[in-house]
Coordinates of C-alpha atoms in Angstrom, one line a residue:
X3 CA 108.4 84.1 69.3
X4 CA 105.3 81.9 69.2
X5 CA 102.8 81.4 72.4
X6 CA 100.7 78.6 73.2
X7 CA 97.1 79.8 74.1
X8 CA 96.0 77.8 77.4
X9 CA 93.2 78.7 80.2
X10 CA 91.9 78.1 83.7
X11 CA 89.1 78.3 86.5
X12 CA 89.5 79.6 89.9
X13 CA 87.1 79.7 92.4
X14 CA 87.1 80.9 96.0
X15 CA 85.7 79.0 98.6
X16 CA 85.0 81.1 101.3
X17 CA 84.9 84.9 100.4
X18 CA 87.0 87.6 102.2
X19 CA 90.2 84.7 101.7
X20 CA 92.2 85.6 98.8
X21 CA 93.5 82.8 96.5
X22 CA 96.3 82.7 94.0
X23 CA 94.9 81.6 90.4
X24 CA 97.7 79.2 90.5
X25 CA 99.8 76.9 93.4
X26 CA 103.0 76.9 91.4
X27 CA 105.3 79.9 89.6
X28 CA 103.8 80.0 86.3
X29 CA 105.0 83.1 84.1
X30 CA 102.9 84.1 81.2
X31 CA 102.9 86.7 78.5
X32 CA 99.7 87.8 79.5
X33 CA 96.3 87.0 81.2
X34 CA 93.0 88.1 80.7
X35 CA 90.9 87.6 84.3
X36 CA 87.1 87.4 83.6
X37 CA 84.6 87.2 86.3
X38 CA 82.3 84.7 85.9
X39 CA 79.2 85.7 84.4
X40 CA 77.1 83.7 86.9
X41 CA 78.9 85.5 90.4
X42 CA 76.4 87.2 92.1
X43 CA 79.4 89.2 94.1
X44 CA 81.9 91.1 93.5
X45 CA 85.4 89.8 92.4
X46 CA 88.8 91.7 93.2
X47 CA 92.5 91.0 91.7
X48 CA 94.9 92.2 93.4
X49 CA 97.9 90.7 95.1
X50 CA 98.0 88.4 98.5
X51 CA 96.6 91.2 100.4
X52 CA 93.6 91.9 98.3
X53 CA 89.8 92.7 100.0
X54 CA 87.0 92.0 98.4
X55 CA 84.6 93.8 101.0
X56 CA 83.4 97.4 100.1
X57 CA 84.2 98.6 103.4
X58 CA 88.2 97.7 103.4
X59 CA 88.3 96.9 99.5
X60 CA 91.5 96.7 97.8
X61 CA 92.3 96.1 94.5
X62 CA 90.4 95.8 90.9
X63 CA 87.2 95.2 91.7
X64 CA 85.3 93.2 88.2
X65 CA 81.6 92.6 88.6
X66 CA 80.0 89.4 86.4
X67 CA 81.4 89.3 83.0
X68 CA 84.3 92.2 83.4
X69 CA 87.4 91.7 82.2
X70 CA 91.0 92.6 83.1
X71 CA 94.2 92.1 81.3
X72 CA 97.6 91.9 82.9
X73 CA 101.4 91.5 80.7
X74 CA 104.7 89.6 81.9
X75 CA 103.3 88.3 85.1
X76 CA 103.3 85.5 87.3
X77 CA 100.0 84.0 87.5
X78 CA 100.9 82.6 91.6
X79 CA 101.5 86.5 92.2
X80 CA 98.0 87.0 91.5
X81 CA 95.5 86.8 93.8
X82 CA 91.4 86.9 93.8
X83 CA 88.9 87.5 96.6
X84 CA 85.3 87.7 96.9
X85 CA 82.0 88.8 98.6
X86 CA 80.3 85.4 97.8
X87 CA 81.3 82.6 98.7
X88 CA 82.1 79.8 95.4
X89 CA 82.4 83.1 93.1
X90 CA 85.1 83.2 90.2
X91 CA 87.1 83.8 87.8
X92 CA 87.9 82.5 84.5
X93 CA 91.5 83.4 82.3
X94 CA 93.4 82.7 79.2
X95 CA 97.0 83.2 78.8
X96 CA 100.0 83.0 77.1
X97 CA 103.0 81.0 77.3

């Protein structure tokens, strides 16, 4: 089977509210999640519940430029929060 190679940007608004990287049910091979190389906060990945503050932090936590991969997900079951507000995440995928 053959997968077509897309991406996307997601950015949260206000930090410490997690946001799914998409709206809609959207299952995918795989995702890589990259932090932004400009945030100047912390990013975590997690699901709806995820924290990005260090003193209730739950999740992965990726600093500017980490990376994390994920197979055979949904990319609305993934969520992203942050400790500054307008930080990021970039992500490629296949489907």
């Amino acid at each position: 089977m053959a997968y077509g190679i897309e991406n996307g940007r997601k950015t949260v608004t206000t930090a410490g509210t997690a946001e799914a990287l998409e709206s809609n049910d959207h299952i995918v091979a795989y995702v890589v999640i990259t932090a932004e190389t400009n945030n100047t906060g912390v990013i975590t990945v997690g699901d709806s519940s995820v924290v990005a503050a260090v003193a209730t932090r739950t999740g992965m936590p990726l600093s500017a430029g980490d990376s994390l991969t994920l197979h055979n997900i949904d990319l609305n079951n993934i969520f992203i929060d942050t400790t500054v507000n307008g930080d990021g995440v970039t992500y490629l995928y296949a489907s």
